[in-house]
Amino acid sequence: MEFGINAAAFLFGLAVGSFLNVCIYRLPKQESVVFPASHCPGCGSSIRWHDNIPVLSYLVLGGRCRHCKASISWQYPMVELATGVLFFVAVAIFGVSQETPVYLLLLSALIVIAVIDLEHQIIPDRITLPGIPLGLICSTFLLPTGLVDALIGLAAGGGGFYLIAVISRGGMGGGDIKLMAMLGAFLGWKAIIITTLIGSLMGAIVGIFLMAVKGRGRKHAVPFGPFLATGALVALFWGEQLVTWYTGFQL
Ligand SMILES: [Zn+2]
């Protein structure tokens, strides 16, 4: 029974991931994510439902369009698989509860933000700006966060990263500020601390690695969104344990 629900969450995640691919492709172009139906970017032919089955269709078609044989990015099945796995973990941890749908929505937003930031070095306002009030509403009525914690989280995330942006003189983008404000509104101030610590640590490690391997200068900023999204994911799934472990460590 338990496993059946988790497996269903995985399959649902695969299907949602397919839609997230559309968002990742169209949001930076300011296109509608609903119309028109999916079509091949190579030849423009519309993709039939049986060629649009998450992960499977990619494998069956060998990563190519059925009509023009243009190769399809491996990013599509990866996003579908990642969404499936994250939905599986979320339902395994939070079960069938009122907060779970909110967390699935937040995870979906984080996947879209991370991939778009990686590709275009932008974090779309169309996700983060509505996300801030939505986070406050969900925290008040559906999540264990509560309104007060959400407001402190919003101020800590948005304000903290605004300060970093001022001090670093543009080293931090406006998109990162709005993303952190949104995360604070959904997850509260403790999650902001965890997200900042883990995101910075990962960003520093990858940054140093890229500088060493590719000889990239400090000017080539690594997009920070994917690291913040990963930090938020850790805060969401294992935040309670981390806080308990850390405070136990202190005593
Ligand atoms: Zn094609």
Coordinates of N, CA and C and ligand atoms in Angstrom, one line a residue:
M1 N 0.9 -1.2 0.0 CA 0.0 0.0 0.0 C 0.9 1.2 0.0
E2 N 1.7 1.3 1.0 CA 2.7 2.4 1.1 C 3.5 2.6 -0.2
F3 N 4.1 1.4 -0.6 CA 4.9 1.5 -1.8 C 4.1 1.9 -3.0
G4 N 2.8 1.4 -3.1 CA 1.9 1.7 -4.2 C 1.8 3.2 -4.3
I5 N 1.6 3.9 -3.2 CA 1.4 5.4 -3.2 C 2.7 6.1 -3.7
N6 N 3.9 5.5 -3.2 CA 5.1 6.1 -3.6 C 5.4 5.9 -5.1
A7 N 5.0 4.7 -5.6 CA 5.2 4.4 -7.0 C 4.3 5.3 -7.8
A8 N 3.1 5.6 -7.4 CA 2.2 6.4 -8.1 C 2.8 7.9 -8.1
A9 N 3.4 8.3 -7.0 CA 4.0 9.6 -6.9 C 5.1 9.7 -7.9
F10 N 5.9 8.6 -8.1 CA 7.0 8.6 -9.1 C 6.4 8.8 -10.5
L11 N 5.4 8.0 -10.8 CA 4.8 8.1 -12.2 C 4.2 9.5 -12.4
F12 N 3.5 10.0 -11.4 CA 2.9 11.4 -11.5 C 4.1 12.4 -11.7
G13 N 5.2 12.2 -11.0 CA 6.3 13.1 -11.2 C 6.9 13.1 -12.6
L14 N 6.9 11.9 -13.2 CA 7.4 11.7 -14.6 C 6.5 12.6 -15.5
A15 N 5.2 12.5 -15.3 CA 4.3 13.2 -16.1 C 4.4 14.8 -15.9
V16 N 4.5 15.2 -14.6 CA 4.7 16.6 -14.3 C 6.0 17.1 -14.9
G17 N 7.1 16.2 -14.8 CA 8.4 16.6 -15.4 C 8.3 16.9 -16.9
S18 N 7.4 16.2 -17.6 CA 7.2 16.4 -19.0 C 6.7 17.8 -19.2
F19 N 5.8 18.3 -18.4 CA 5.2 19.6 -18.4 C 6.3 20.6 -18.0
L20 N 7.1 20.3 -17.0 CA 8.2 21.2 -16.6 C 9.2 21.5 -17.8
N21 N 9.4 20.4 -18.6 CA 10.3 20.6 -19.8 C 9.7 21.7 -20.7
V22 N 8.4 21.7 -20.8 CA 7.8 22.7 -21.7 C 8.0 24.1 -21.0
C23 N 7.8 24.2 -19.7 CA 8.1 25.5 -19.0 C 9.5 25.9 -19.2
I24 N 10.5 25.0 -19.0 CA 11.9 25.3 -19.1 C 12.2 25.9 -20.5
Y25 N 11.6 25.3 -21.5 CA 11.8 25.7 -22.9 C 11.1 27.0 -23.3
R26 N 9.9 27.2 -22.7 CA 9.1 28.4 -23.2 C 9.2 29.6 -22.3
L27 N 9.4 29.4 -21.0 CA 9.4 30.6 -20.1 C 10.4 31.7 -20.4
P28 N 11.7 31.2 -20.7 CA 12.7 32.3 -21.1 C 12.3 33.0 -22.4
K29 N 11.5 32.4 -23.2 CA 11.1 33.0 -24.5 C 9.8 33.9 -24.4
Q30 N 9.3 33.9 -23.1 CA 8.1 34.6 -22.9 C 6.9 34.0 -23.6
E31 N 7.0 32.7 -23.9 CA 5.9 32.1 -24.6 C 4.9 31.5 -23.6
S32 N 3.7 31.2 -24.1 CA 2.7 30.5 -23.2 C 3.1 29.1 -23.0
V33 N 2.9 28.6 -21.7 CA 3.3 27.2 -21.5 C 2.2 26.2 -21.8
V34 N 1.0 26.8 -22.2 CA -0.2 25.9 -22.5 C -0.4 25.7 -24.0
F35 N -0.3 26.8 -24.7 CA -0.5 26.7 -26.2 C 0.7 27.1 -26.9
P36 N 1.0 26.6 -28.1 CA 0.4 25.5 -28.7 C 0.9 24.2 -28.1
A37 N 0.4 23.0 -28.6 CA 0.8 21.7 -28.1 C 2.3 21.5 -28.4
S38 N 2.9 20.5 -27.7 CA 4.3 20.3 -27.9 C 4.7 20.0 -29.4
H39 N 5.7 20.6 -29.9 CA 6.2 20.3 -31.2 C 7.7 20.2 -31.2
C40 N 8.2 19.6 -32.3 CA 9.7 19.4 -32.4 C 10.3 20.7 -32.7
P41 N 11.3 21.2 -32.0 CA 12.0 22.5 -32.3 C 12.7 22.4 -33.7
G42 N 13.0 21.2 -34.1 CA 13.7 21.0 -35.4 C 12.8 21.2 -36.6
C43 N 11.7 20.4 -36.7 CA 10.9 20.4 -37.9 C 9.5 21.0 -37.7
G44 N 9.2 21.3 -36.4 CA 7.9 21.9 -36.1 C 6.7 21.0 -36.1
S45 N 6.9 19.7 -36.4 CA 5.8 18.8 -36.4 C 5.4 18.5 -35.0
S46 N 4.0 18.4 -34.8 CA 3.5 18.2 -33.5 C 3.8 16.8 -33.0
I47 N 4.0 16.7 -31.7 CA 4.4 15.4 -31.1 C 3.2 14.7 -30.6
R48 N 3.0 13.5 -31.1 CA 1.8 12.7 -30.8 C 1.9 12.2 -29.3
W49 N 0.8 11.9 -28.7 CA 0.9 11.5 -27.3 C 1.8 10.2 -27.1
H50 N 1.8 9.3 -28.1 CA 2.5 8.1 -27.9 C 4.0 8.3 -28.1
D51 N 4.4 9.5 -28.6 CA 5.8 9.8 -28.7 C 6.2 10.8 -27.6
N52 N 5.3 11.0 -26.7 CA 5.5 12.0 -25.6 C 5.4 11.4 -24.2
I53 N 5.6 10.1 -24.1 CA 5.6 9.4 -22.9 C 6.9 9.6 -22.1
P54 N 6.9 10.1 -20.9 CA 8.1 10.5 -20.2 C 9.2 9.4 -20.3
V55 N 10.4 9.7 -20.5 CA 11.6 8.8 -20.5 C 11.5 7.7 -21.5
L56 N 10.4 7.0 -21.5 CA 10.2 5.8 -22.4 C 10.3 6.2 -23.9
S57 N 9.6 7.3 -24.3 CA 9.6 7.7 -25.7 C 11.0 8.1 -26.1
Y58 N 11.7 8.7 -25.2 CA 13.1 9.2 -25.5 C 13.9 7.9 -25.8
L59 N 13.8 6.9 -25.0 CA 14.6 5.7 -25.2 C 14.2 5.0 -26.5
V60 N 12.8 4.9 -26.7 CA 12.3 4.1 -27.9 C 12.8 4.8 -29.2
L61 N 12.7 6.2 -29.2 CA 13.1 6.9 -30.4 C 14.6 7.2 -30.5
G62 N 15.3 6.7 -29.5 CA 16.8 6.8 -29.6 C 17.2 8.3 -29.4
G63 N 16.4 9.1 -28.7 CA 16.7 10.5 -28.5 C 16.6 11.3 -29.8
R64 N 15.8 10.9 -30.7 CA 15.6 11.7 -32.0 C 14.1 11.9 -32.3
C65 N 13.9 13.0 -33.1 CA 12.5 13.2 -33.5 C 12.1 12.2 -34.5
R66 N 10.9 11.7 -34.4 CA 10.4 10.6 -35.3 C 10.4 11.0 -36.8
H67 N 10.2 12.3 -37.0 CA 10.1 12.8 -38.4 C 11.4 13.3 -39.0
C68 N 12.1 14.2 -38.4 CA 13.2 14.8 -39.0 C 14.5 14.3 -38.4
K69 N 14.4 13.4 -37.4 CA 15.6 12.7 -36.8 C 16.5 13.7 -36.1
A70 N 16.1 14.9 -35.9 CA 16.9 15.9 -35.1 C 17.1 15.3 -33.7
S71 N 18.3 15.4 -33.1 CA 18.5 14.9 -31.8 C 17.8 15.7 -30.7
I72 N 17.2 15.0 -29.8 CA 16.5 15.7 -28.7 C 17.4 15.7 -27.5
S73 N 17.5 16.8 -26.8 CA 18.5 16.9 -25.6 C 18.2 15.9 -24.6
W74 N 19.2 15.3 -24.0 CA 19.0 14.3 -22.9 C 18.5 15.0 -21.7
Q75 N 18.5 16.4 -21.7 CA 17.9 17.1 -20.6 C 16.4 16.8 -20.4
Y76 N 15.7 16.5 -21.4 CA 14.3 16.2 -21.3 C 14.0 15.0 -20.4
P77 N 14.6 13.8 -20.8 CA 14.4 12.6 -19.9 C 15.0 12.8 -18.5
M78 N 16.1 13.6 -18.4 CA 16.7 13.8 -17.0 C 15.7 14.6 -16.1
V79 N 15.1 15.7 -16.7 CA 14.2 16.5 -15.9 C 13.0 15.6 -15.5
E80 N 12.5 14.8 -16.4 CA 11.4 13.9 -16.1 C 11.7 13.0 -14.9
L81 N 12.9 12.4 -15.1 CA 13.4 11.4 -14.1 C 13.6 12.1 -12.7
A82 N 14.2 13.3 -12.7 CA 14.5 14.0 -11.5 C 13.2 14.4 -10.8
T83 N 12.2 14.8 -11.6 CA 10.9 15.1 -11.0 C 10.2 13.9 -10.4
G84 N 10.3 12.8 -11.1 CA 9.8 11.5 -10.6 C 10.4 11.1 -9.2
V85 N 11.7 11.2 -9.2 CA 12.5 10.8 -8.0 C 12.1 11.8 -6.8
L86 N 12.1 13.1 -7.1 CA 11.8 14.0 -6.0 C 10.4 13.9 -5.5
F87 N 9.4 13.6 -6.4 CA 8.0 13.4 -6.0 C 8.0 12.1 -5.1
F88 N 8.7 11.1 -5.5 CA 8.7 9.9 -4.7 C 9.2 10.1 -3.3
V89 N 10.4 10.8 -3.2 CA 11.0 11.1 -1.9 C 10.0 12.0 -1.1
A90 N 9.4 13.0 -1.7 CA 8.5 13.9 -1.0 C 7.3 13.1 -0.4
V91 N 6.7 12.2 -1.2 CA 5.6 11.5 -0.7 C 6.0 10.4 0.4
A92 N 7.3 9.9 0.2 CA 7.8 8.9 1.2 C 8.0 9.6 2.5
I93 N 8.4 10.9 2.5 CA 8.7 11.6 3.8 C 7.4 12.2 4.4
F94 N 6.6 12.9 3.5 CA 5.4 13.7 4.1 C 4.1 12.9 4.0
G95 N 4.1 11.8 3.3 CA 2.9 10.9 3.2 C 1.8 11.7 2.4
V96 N 0.6 11.2 2.6 CA -0.6 11.8 2.0 C -1.1 12.8 3.0
S97 N -0.7 14.1 2.9 CA -1.1 15.1 3.8 C -1.4 16.4 3.1
Q98 N -1.9 17.4 3.9 CA -2.3 18.6 3.2 C -1.1 19.4 2.7
E99 N 0.1 19.2 3.4 CA 1.3 20.0 2.9 C 2.0 19.3 1.7
T100 N 1.7 18.0 1.4 CA 2.4 17.4 0.3 C 2.2 18.0 -1.1
P101 N 0.9 18.3 -1.4 CA 0.7 19.0 -2.8 C 1.5 20.3 -2.9
V102 N 1.6 21.1 -1.8 CA 2.3 22.3 -1.8 C 3.8 22.1 -2.0
Y103 N 4.3 21.0 -1.4 CA 5.7 20.7 -1.5 C 6.0 20.2 -3.0
L104 N 5.1 19.5 -3.6 CA 5.3 19.0 -4.9 C 5.3 20.2 -5.9
L105 N 4.5 21.2 -5.6 CA 4.4 22.4 -6.4 C 5.8 23.2 -6.3
L106 N 6.2 23.3 -5.0 CA 7.5 24.0 -4.8 C 8.7 23.3 -5.4
L107 N 8.7 22.0 -5.3 CA 9.8 21.2 -6.0 C 9.8 21.4 -7.5
S108 N 8.6 21.4 -8.1 CA 8.4 21.7 -9.5 C 9.0 23.0 -9.9
A109 N 8.7 24.1 -9.1 CA 9.2 25.4 -9.3 C 10.7 25.4 -9.2
L110 N 11.3 24.7 -8.2 CA 12.7 24.7 -8.0 C 13.4 24.0 -9.2
I111 N 12.8 23.0 -9.8 CA 13.5 22.3 -10.9 C 13.5 23.2 -12.1
V112 N 12.4 23.9 -12.4 CA 12.3 24.8 -13.5 C 13.3 26.0 -13.3
I113 N 13.4 26.5 -12.1 CA 14.3 27.6 -11.8 C 15.7 27.2 -12.0
A114 N 16.1 26.0 -11.5 CA 17.5 25.6 -11.5 C 17.9 25.4 -13.0
V115 N 17.1 24.7 -13.8 CA 17.5 24.4 -15.2 C 17.6 25.7 -16.0
I116 N 16.6 26.6 -15.8 CA 16.6 27.9 -16.6 C 17.8 28.7 -16.2
D117 N 18.1 28.8 -14.9 CA 19.2 29.6 -14.5 C 20.6 29.0 -15.0
L118 N 20.6 27.7 -15.0 CA 21.8 27.0 -15.5 C 22.0 27.3 -17.0
E119 N 20.9 27.4 -17.8 CA 21.0 27.6 -19.2 C 21.1 29.1 -19.6
H120 N 20.3 29.9 -18.9 CA 20.2 31.3 -19.4 C 20.7 32.3 -18.4
Q121 N 21.2 31.9 -17.2 CA 21.6 32.8 -16.1 C 20.5 33.8 -15.7
I122 N 19.3 33.3 -15.8 CA 18.2 34.2 -15.2 C 17.2 33.3 -14.4
I123 N 16.6 33.9 -13.4 CA 15.6 33.2 -12.6 C 14.3 33.9 -12.9
P124 N 13.3 33.3 -13.6 CA 12.1 34.0 -14.1 C 11.3 34.6 -13.0
D125 N 11.0 35.9 -13.1 CA 10.0 36.5 -12.2 C 8.7 35.9 -12.3
R126 N 8.3 35.3 -13.4 CA 7.0 34.7 -13.6 C 6.8 33.6 -12.6
I127 N 7.9 33.0 -12.0 CA 7.7 32.0 -11.0 C 7.9 32.6 -9.6
T128 N 8.9 33.4 -9.4 CA 9.2 33.9 -8.0 C 8.3 34.9 -7.5
L129 N 7.8 35.9 -8.4 CA 7.0 36.9 -7.9 C 5.6 36.4 -7.4
P130 N 4.9 35.6 -8.2 CA 3.6 35.0 -7.6 C 3.9 34.1 -6.5
G131 N 5.2 33.5 -6.5 CA 5.5 32.5 -5.5 C 5.6 33.1 -4.1
I132 N 6.0 34.3 -4.0 CA 6.1 35.0 -2.6 C 4.7 35.1 -1.9
P133 N 3.7 35.7 -2.5 CA 2.4 35.7 -1.8 C 1.8 34.3 -1.7
L134 N 2.0 33.4 -2.7 CA 1.5 32.1 -2.6 C 2.1 31.3 -1.4
G135 N 3.4 31.5 -1.2 CA 4.1 30.9 -0.1 C 3.5 31.4 1.2
L136 N 3.2 32.7 1.4 CA 2.6 33.2 2.6 C 1.3 32.6 2.9
I137 N 0.4 32.5 1.8 CA -0.9 31.9 1.9 C -0.8 30.4 2.4
C138 N 0.1 29.6 1.7 CA 0.2 28.2 2.0 C 0.7 28.0 3.4
S139 N 1.7 28.9 3.8 CA 2.3 28.7 5.1 C 1.2 29.0 6.2
T140 N 0.3 29.9 5.9 CA -0.7 30.3 6.9 C -1.7 29.2 7.0
F141 N -2.2 28.6 5.9 CA -3.3 27.7 5.9 C -3.0 26.2 5.8
L142 N -1.8 25.8 5.1 CA -1.6 24.4 4.8 C -0.3 23.9 5.4
L143 N 0.7 24.7 5.6 CA 2.0 24.2 6.0 C 2.3 24.3 7.5
P144 N 3.2 23.5 8.1 CA 3.5 23.7 9.5 C 4.3 25.0 9.7
T145 N 4.7 25.7 8.6 CA 5.6 26.9 8.8 C 4.8 27.9 9.6
G146 N 3.6 28.3 9.3 CA 2.9 29.3 10.0 C 3.3 30.7 9.4
L147 N 2.3 31.7 9.6 CA 2.5 33.0 9.0 C 3.7 33.8 9.5
V148 N 3.9 33.7 10.9 CA 5.0 34.5 11.5 C 6.4 34.1 11.0
D149 N 6.6 32.7 11.0 CA 7.8 32.2 10.5 C 8.1 32.5 9.1
A150 N 7.0 32.4 8.3 CA 7.0 32.7 6.9 C 7.5 34.1 6.6
L151 N 6.9 35.1 7.4 CA 7.2 36.5 7.2 C 8.7 36.7 7.6
I152 N 9.1 36.1 8.7 CA 10.6 36.3 9.1 C 11.5 35.7 8.0
G153 N 11.0 34.5 7.4 CA 11.8 33.8 6.4 C 11.9 34.7 5.1
L154 N 10.7 35.3 4.8 CA 10.7 36.2 3.6 C 11.7 37.4 3.8
A155 N 11.6 38.0 5.0 CA 12.5 39.1 5.3 C 14.0 38.7 5.3
A156 N 14.2 37.5 5.9 CA 15.6 37.0 6.1 C 16.2 36.6 4.7
G157 N 15.4 35.9 3.9 CA 15.8 35.5 2.6 C 16.0 36.6 1.6
G158 N 15.0 37.4 1.5 CA 15.0 38.6 0.5 C 16.0 39.6 1.0
G159 N 15.8 40.0 2.3 CA 16.7 41.1 2.9 C 18.1 40.7 2.9
G160 N 18.4 39.4 3.4 CA 19.8 39.0 3.5 C 20.5 39.0 2.1
F161 N 19.8 38.5 1.1 CA 20.4 38.4 -0.2 C 20.5 39.8 -0.9
Y162 N 19.6 40.7 -0.5 CA 19.7 42.0 -1.0 C 20.9 42.7 -0.4
L163 N 21.2 42.5 0.9 CA 22.4 43.0 1.5 C 23.7 42.4 0.8
I164 N 23.7 41.1 0.6 CA 24.8 40.5 -0.1 C 25.0 41.1 -1.5
A165 N 23.9 41.4 -2.2 CA 24.0 42.0 -3.5 C 24.6 43.4 -3.5
V166 N 24.2 44.2 -2.4 CA 24.7 45.5 -2.3 C 26.2 45.5 -2.0
I167 N 26.6 44.6 -1.0 CA 28.0 44.5 -0.6 C 28.9 44.0 -1.7
S168 N 28.4 42.9 -2.4 CA 29.2 42.3 -3.5 C 29.1 43.1 -4.8
R169 N 28.3 44.2 -4.8 CA 28.2 45.1 -6.0 C 27.8 44.3 -7.2
G170 N 26.7 43.6 -7.2 CA 26.2 42.9 -8.4 C 26.7 41.5 -8.5
G171 N 27.4 41.0 -7.5 CA 27.8 39.6 -7.5 C 26.6 38.6 -7.3
M172 N 25.5 39.2 -6.8 CA 24.3 38.4 -6.6 C 23.2 39.1 -7.4
G173 N 22.5 38.3 -8.2 CA 21.4 38.8 -9.1 C 20.1 39.1 -8.4
G174 N 19.3 39.9 -9.0 CA 18.0 40.2 -8.4 C 17.1 38.9 -8.4
G175 N 17.3 38.0 -9.3 CA 16.6 36.8 -9.3 C 16.8 35.9 -8.1
D176 N 18.1 35.9 -7.6 CA 18.4 35.2 -6.4 C 17.7 35.8 -5.2
I177 N 17.6 37.1 -5.2 CA 17.0 37.8 -4.0 C 15.5 37.3 -4.0
K178 N 14.8 37.4 -5.1 CA 13.4 37.0 -5.2 C 13.2 35.5 -4.9
L179 N 14.1 34.7 -5.4 CA 14.0 33.3 -5.1 C 14.1 33.0 -3.6
M180 N 15.1 33.7 -2.9 CA 15.2 33.5 -1.5 C 14.0 34.0 -0.7
A181 N 13.4 35.1 -1.2 CA 12.2 35.6 -0.5 C 11.1 34.6 -0.6
M182 N 11.0 34.0 -1.8 CA 9.9 33.0 -2.0 C 10.2 31.8 -1.1
L183 N 11.4 31.3 -1.1 CA 11.7 30.1 -0.2 C 11.4 30.4 1.2
G184 N 11.8 31.6 1.7 CA 11.5 32.0 3.1 C 10.0 32.0 3.3
A185 N 9.2 32.5 2.3 CA 7.7 32.5 2.5 C 7.1 31.1 2.6
F186 N 7.7 30.2 1.9 CA 7.2 28.8 2.0 C 7.7 28.0 3.2
L187 N 9.0 28.2 3.5 CA 9.7 27.2 4.4 C 10.1 27.8 5.7
G188 N 10.1 29.2 5.9 CA 10.5 29.8 7.1 C 12.0 30.1 7.2
W189 N 12.3 30.7 8.4 CA 13.7 31.3 8.5 C 14.8 30.2 8.7
K190 N 14.5 29.1 9.4 CA 15.5 28.0 9.5 C 15.9 27.5 8.2
A191 N 15.0 27.3 7.3 CA 15.3 26.8 6.0 C 16.1 27.8 5.2
I192 N 16.0 29.1 5.5 CA 16.8 30.1 4.8 C 18.2 29.9 5.2
I193 N 18.5 29.7 6.5 CA 19.8 29.5 7.0 C 20.5 28.3 6.3
I194 N 19.7 27.2 6.4 CA 20.2 25.9 5.8 C 20.5 26.1 4.3
T195 N 19.5 26.7 3.6 CA 19.7 26.9 2.1 C 20.9 27.7 1.8
T196 N 21.1 28.8 2.6 CA 22.2 29.7 2.3 C 23.5 29.0 2.6
L197 N 23.6 28.3 3.7 CA 24.9 27.6 4.0 C 25.2 26.5 3.0
I198 N 24.2 25.6 2.6 CA 24.5 24.6 1.7 C 24.7 25.1 0.3
G199 N 23.9 26.1 -0.1 CA 24.0 26.7 -1.4 C 25.4 27.4 -1.6
S200 N 25.9 28.1 -0.6 CA 27.2 28.8 -0.7 C 28.3 27.8 -0.7
L201 N 28.2 26.7 0.1 CA 29.2 25.7 0.2 C 29.4 25.0 -1.2
M202 N 28.2 24.6 -1.8 CA 28.2 23.9 -3.0 C 28.7 24.9 -4.1
G203 N 28.3 26.1 -4.1 CA 28.7 27.1 -5.1 C 30.2 27.3 -5.0
A204 N 30.8 27.4 -3.8 CA 32.2 27.6 -3.7 C 33.0 26.4 -4.2
I205 N 32.5 25.2 -3.8 CA 33.2 24.0 -4.3 C 33.2 23.9 -5.8
V206 N 32.1 24.1 -6.4 CA 32.0 24.0 -7.9 C 32.7 25.1 -8.6
G207 N 32.7 26.4 -8.0 CA 33.4 27.5 -8.5 C 34.9 27.3 -8.5
I208 N 35.4 26.8 -7.4 CA 36.9 26.5 -7.3 C 37.2 25.4 -8.3
F209 N 36.4 24.4 -8.4 CA 36.6 23.3 -9.3 C 36.7 23.8 -10.8
L210 N 35.7 24.7 -11.2 CA 35.7 25.2 -12.5 C 36.9 26.1 -12.8
M211 N 37.3 26.9 -11.8 CA 38.4 27.8 -12.0 C 39.7 27.0 -12.2
A212 N 39.8 25.8 -11.4 CA 41.0 25.0 -11.5 C 41.0 24.2 -12.9
V213 N 39.9 23.7 -13.3 CA 39.8 22.8 -14.4 C 39.8 23.6 -15.7
K214 N 38.8 24.6 -15.8 CA 38.6 25.3 -17.0 C 39.4 26.7 -17.1
G215 N 40.0 27.0 -15.9 CA 40.7 28.3 -15.9 C 39.8 29.5 -16.0
R216 N 38.6 29.2 -15.6 CA 37.6 30.3 -15.6 C 37.9 31.4 -14.6
G217 N 37.9 32.6 -15.0 CA 38.2 33.7 -14.1 C 37.0 34.0 -13.2
R218 N 37.2 34.9 -12.2 CA 36.1 35.2 -11.3 C 35.0 35.9 -12.0
K219 N 35.3 36.5 -13.2 CA 34.3 37.3 -13.9 C 33.1 36.3 -14.4
H220 N 33.5 35.1 -14.8 CA 32.5 34.2 -15.3 C 31.8 33.6 -14.1
A221 N 30.8 34.3 -13.6 CA 30.0 33.9 -12.4 C 29.3 32.6 -12.7
V222 N 29.3 31.7 -11.8 CA 28.5 30.5 -11.9 C 27.1 30.8 -11.5
P223 N 26.1 30.4 -12.2 CA 24.7 30.7 -11.8 C 24.4 30.1 -10.4
F224 N 23.9 30.9 -9.5 CA 23.7 30.5 -8.1 C 22.4 29.7 -7.9
G225 N 21.4 29.9 -8.8 CA 20.1 29.3 -8.6 C 20.1 27.8 -8.4
P226 N 20.8 27.0 -9.2 CA 20.8 25.6 -9.0 C 21.3 25.2 -7.6
F227 N 22.3 25.9 -7.0 CA 22.8 25.6 -5.7 C 21.8 26.0 -4.6
L228 N 21.2 27.1 -4.8 CA 20.1 27.5 -3.8 C 18.9 26.5 -3.9
A229 N 18.6 26.1 -5.1 CA 17.5 25.2 -5.2 C 17.8 23.8 -4.5
T230 N 19.1 23.4 -4.7 CA 19.5 22.2 -4.0 C 19.5 22.3 -2.5
G231 N 20.0 23.5 -2.0 CA 20.0 23.8 -0.6 C 18.6 23.8 0.0
A232 N 17.7 24.3 -0.8 CA 16.3 24.4 -0.3 C 15.7 23.0 -0.3
L233 N 16.1 22.1 -1.2 CA 15.6 20.8 -1.3 C 16.1 20.0 0.0
V234 N 17.4 20.2 0.4 CA 17.9 19.6 1.6 C 17.1 20.1 2.8
A235 N 16.9 21.4 2.8 CA 16.2 22.0 4.0 C 14.8 21.5 4.1
L236 N 14.1 21.3 2.9 CA 12.7 20.8 2.9 C 12.7 19.3 3.4
F237 N 13.6 18.5 2.9 CA 13.5 17.0 3.2 C 14.2 16.7 4.5
W238 N 15.3 17.3 4.9 CA 16.0 16.9 6.0 C 16.3 18.1 7.0
G239 N 15.6 19.2 6.8 CA 15.9 20.4 7.7 C 15.7 20.1 9.2
E240 N 14.6 19.4 9.5 CA 14.4 19.1 10.9 C 15.5 18.3 11.5
Q241 N 15.9 17.3 10.8 CA 17.0 16.4 11.3 C 18.3 17.3 11.5
L242 N 18.6 18.1 10.5 CA 19.8 18.9 10.6 C 19.8 19.9 11.8
V243 N 18.6 20.5 12.0 CA 18.5 21.4 13.2 C 18.7 20.6 14.5
T244 N 18.0 19.5 14.6 CA 18.1 18.6 15.8 C 19.5 18.2 16.0
W245 N 20.2 17.7 14.9 CA 21.5 17.3 15.0 C 22.5 18.4 15.5
Y246 N 22.3 19.6 14.9 CA 23.1 20.7 15.2 C 22.9 21.2 16.7
T247 N 21.7 21.3 17.1 CA 21.4 21.8 18.5 C 21.9 20.7 19.5
G248 N 21.8 19.4 19.1 CA 22.3 18.4 20.0 C 23.8 18.4 20.1
F249 N 24.4 18.8 19.0 CA 25.8 18.9 18.9 C 26.3 20.0 19.9
Q250 N 25.5 21.1 20.0 CA 25.9 22.2 20.8 C 25.8 21.9 22.2
L251 N 24.9 21.1 22.7 CA 24.6 20.9 24.1 C 25.6 19.9 24.7
Ligands
ZN1 ZN 11.5 17.0 -35.9

